[in-house]
C-alpha cells in the first residue's frame, strides 16, 4: 500500500511546526526532521504490499500460495477498505491510529488474549442473541409493531450495559437511517454516555503520571467532585498555581484502551459474517462501516488529537469576535489528560438563565447558525457532537464550544459537491442531485440512480413548498431516512455527523426560541458566500444559480443580494459584538456593508474574457426582444449604498493590466483552437 494514495485530493504537507494544517493531511504529527525516516519506512511497507498483490495475481493463475502470502492478501484486502474511505473523503491520512491490522496485533499480543476474547465474545453473542430471539418471537406471534417502543428501550439499555464501545456504537446508530429503523433511531437519540464516575484518587494518579509531578505543584486547587462523567473520561475544575487561571481537566478512564481495542476486534470479526447482507442492503461491506466507526473512536480516545482539534478551531475562528474556543495548555496535556481554559458560560439547556443574563436569544442563535455554517461550508472542519452540553452562551452574547474529541472533516471536493447539491436543488435538477449522492459516497459507483430521482423530487418539493415558516431539517431528514432505508444507500460516517450536527443545533434553536426560523439565517449566509467568496469554484456555482435553461434569472439575483445584505445587517448589529476587549481588537470588526468589489471585478473580467458568459449576459439584457434596463437599474439600486465608486474605480484601473492579459490569452486560445 502506498504511503500517499494517488487519488487523494489534498497534497501531502509536512509542517515544520507542531500546528496541523486544516484540510491538509491532518494526521501528520511529526516534524520535517522525522519525515525522511518515516517516508523510507513507508516506502519499504509499500514494496511489501506490492509483492502481496503480485502473489494474489499468481494465486489466480493457479500458483500455490503460502500461508505468508495469504496473510499478505488479508492485509491488502483490509488496506483496500481504508483506501476506499480515503478516496471518498478526499483527504489523505498517511499515518492513522486505526487499521484492522493494528487492532488485531494489539489485541492478540496481550496476555490472556484468547481467554479474554472468548469470554467477551460469549457475553456479546449471548446478550445480542437473546435480544434477537425476542425480536424473532415478536414477529412469529404478530406483535412486532406494537412492542417497538419497548424493544427500542430494551436495545438502548442493552448497549449501556455492554460498556463504552457499545454506547458509542449506539450513538452512531442513532444517526444511521441506512442501518436501523427510524423508530429505533429516535430511542437511541436519547442514549447518553453519562455513566458513574471512577474514584478521584485514580483520576488524580493518572493526571500526575501524565504531568510527571505532583498535583500540588501545578494546581492550587481542584474540585473534589467531577463536573461531568462520560463513557471515555471525566472532567474536573482546577486553578493553575502559577497564573491563577481556572482550567478544565479532562481525564481518561483507566485501562479503557485495551477494552476498546478488544471490542473493535470483535466488532470487525462479527462484521465479516454480515458482509453479504450489508452488500445487498447498503452496497458496501459491513467491515467498512466498522472501520469508519473504529477510526473515529480511537481518534476520540487520543487526547493529543483533541488538543490539535482545538488549535485548528482557534485558528479558524481567530478573526471572528462572535465565537469563543477554549485555549489548550499543551505543556500540561498528554494522551490521557487534557487541560484547557475553563468556559464560564451558560449551558444551552437553560433558556431561562440565558434570558436572565440579558442575552438577546435571537442574536445568539444567529451567531450559532452562522458559526455552524462556517465550519461546514468554509472550513470543512466541524464539531461532530454539538449537543446542548457542549455549547455555551457567553454573557457577552458569544457562542462557546467545548469537547472537541468528535470532530469531522470535509475535503474541498466534498464541500464543492455539497454546494453543487444546493445549486441543483435550487435549479430543481433532481437527476444531478442523485449523481451528487454517488460522488459523495452515498451510492456505490455504477448504481442506477433513476429510481431515486422521483423520491428526491417528492422530498424537496414537499419541503420547499412549505416556505421558510414551516421548513425544518427534522422533517426533511425524516423523509430522507425512509428513502435511505428503502434503497441501497449508505450514509458515510462524516455525513452522518453533518446530519446530526444540523439536527442538534436546530433542536437547540427551537428549545431557546420555538418560533426561530433556521433557514432565515442559513439562506442569507449562503447567499453572501455565493456573492462574495473569491473561490473560483463558488464563482462557477454562482453562475449556475443565476442561469436556468440558459435564461438569466434577474429575480434570483435580486433575492441573493437582499439575503446577503440581510446577513451583513444581522451580524453587524448583533449583541454578540459586545465583547469587553473589543476596543483592543480593531481587526475583529464585522463588516457593516456588503462588499461586492471583488465580485464586480471578477464579473467584468469574465465579461471581457469569456465569450460564452459575454453572450449569455448580452442575451439576458435583450431577451424577449426588449432591453432589460429596468432590471439592471433595480439591481444597481440594491447595491448602490454598498459600493464605494471611487474605490471600485481605483481597483478596476489597478486590475486593468490583468484584464488585458486575460483578454489576450483568451483571444490567442480561440485563434489557436480555430487552426
Steps between C-alpha positions, in 0.01 A plus 500: 500500500647831401558762767305761307191394313524643146126569505522732802385851418721689744875489463713366782653776710758447771473804729819628655323584824258303715188675376286295267381650174124479451393314184852363460619162624360539850668196650853615417636561849876496450749769412694526177805343667305179550343491157788340309514204739123445496483532123774245446328261741171552323671444168616160621147428619372594155740252339361224722145578400607506136647150544177385664293616206730307267445193715127549459536507124713183514234323705237590248714345227516172688825549689491360853520766771668461836340594835715814499354590160147450631574725796632763262184470293293568811708810568441620145127439533469702822726776370282526191201568727690783669607633159133508397424718802783738410386528139142576609615764747749658262742539792837326539562319830858370464548395863181381664440378853248242383551219252353149528855361520595735784192403698555127443870513594431715806234258628675171427837604644355563847510239775197280529370637171323182394320451832400869515370493142305180557333619819416840355382340176269266690361795698431702183355210300282389791364850568438590135377149417244510779379840381482374139301191606247729672461696175446177304241385753316831464486448122374144535211594730418810294565765764821644354346843433325553832809424713742723302529766775579232762752323278669829407532588870633151569765545228613831652537343845680200350760723331554691826560176690752373243733792567657809339563348155135407466382835637702670228367253243145582608566872461625434146197283418275784617616688190507211252156458335674281241559237772218530754132588490387851588298399808809334648711801401273730699557291813876483448510878455444535874785260570739693721850399591454632855627221724616478862832673557807303602678584830672837534824347621526286186441809284754706696761225462450502122540880493823479701635227270436719193641814665800325652460696824259530796162669457587760763794620292274594208155575647420709805160332526294235322132411536421208729211396274498439127335770288392239243554127447473321166576158358861584408599744775400761755562872563623699802533873560833629631708815545856533370744579779730708280244734338180460702304412184206265525529192280306185415684166532374212288624160622466173312353195673766256622578198280230592248724475194544118512122463540435716194756311290356164606145604415605642163670171415180312587286753309701448184504121541121503529472740206687256273200263533257778404670617180246327276202669667680835509588484129139421417348773718766776495724423205812471719669255737400501867872509579522842335237636740693357796821657366331842486376458857831365632707776345280768657489330840879465528544863396263601780702287741823692429493835682802629305279494189228687687757765599593542134131525408467787746801674349347470153170647618686783671682572175180489293307737728789729598346795311141432607390709801179296544654158576695387806728194480681400823878514501683170553802470733708255296791501745264357763318257270568151371327203340289435813469850651386823338525838675308786343364845581192496722188630322285707734182498294136396516402158368256503212278263699395796718311755285373691804854559629599631156212747505573605861859579396359759258618314191299563187387145414436572132842663460672212680331243277599696190860485618469125559353421158760714324783331694363155411473586130853643496631174646317294240530703178802724558748311718393143426580419865198481728398401851350152473310501830350846568238384753374755756761394756783589261377847403497800734364851479761749622365795697609742227293310240773288342463127442756264657577139406658231718586130454687467170557125512239436232599723209439422134658631184370569151746530214488788253350256251224396743417864578472582131272201438278610791473846345429331166215314667358829632527654152332195344221521759446869424491422127279192565749276318421179685695271266819689585405497870489120480842498332630720782407217740728266306785754500468541877510124567133444589462269198747252356651598165297370208175492698189574294369827649180517293277344775627758751431810288116505551547445876746791525263721304209411731705573813628836377170617350315410818753681722573809291131549424435578868721809495739623767232517768445123513827363362717308745778249462331240721204462266727479196727251678199286595402470134861446397535221759218306331672543163830376642337200668318393183794532257859377499629826646780515754558818699877559536602561859602864445159583350314325780685746725397788273135393529525457877674836536230685304214320677651557846560869441155548350362329813691747720354787297145371551563443873617857555257660255217277369415738214864529382537454123826316434496563125435871547856514633650224284377632163651850545833347600510275191395794280783714640752219442386458140520873429822589680725191524789534250537121470477421125287194574242716681509755217410216264211393727373858511478501121313168512250649745446815292438312175219248465449337159740765360266777619634760744299510824474871588268436794734238641791749491290760682403242765863398550605862554211565741582184700874578506435854625272353765782275620739796527238705687424216743865444586608866518217593739527179701529526880777239480730785399488642853834344587667671795840524336367607159681833530827307482381276215457743210576223249203296621230737375214345304440681167202736507452501121480236232833522316446401137819661365674171417179352359450795262867487397479127430172549313655768281802283430275206405294725271808604304686168495230230491311500171230265632426715806507816288247353260272385785508839672427686176209263436379564857490874429315453168285189547133501396589766239535779755772671700495405866625836622250519786622171650857630481394824671320303774812296570716814509264667750535199730879529514539876450543578870756220543729593211776755547527614136838682533656195668344268244630714214846495655488121534382459138780725368755314711372168368476619138837351389387158630174531304693589182730203557206262551329644194812447289537142627133431427536643149818300430333180623205555268731568205708189567189284546364622163818381333 
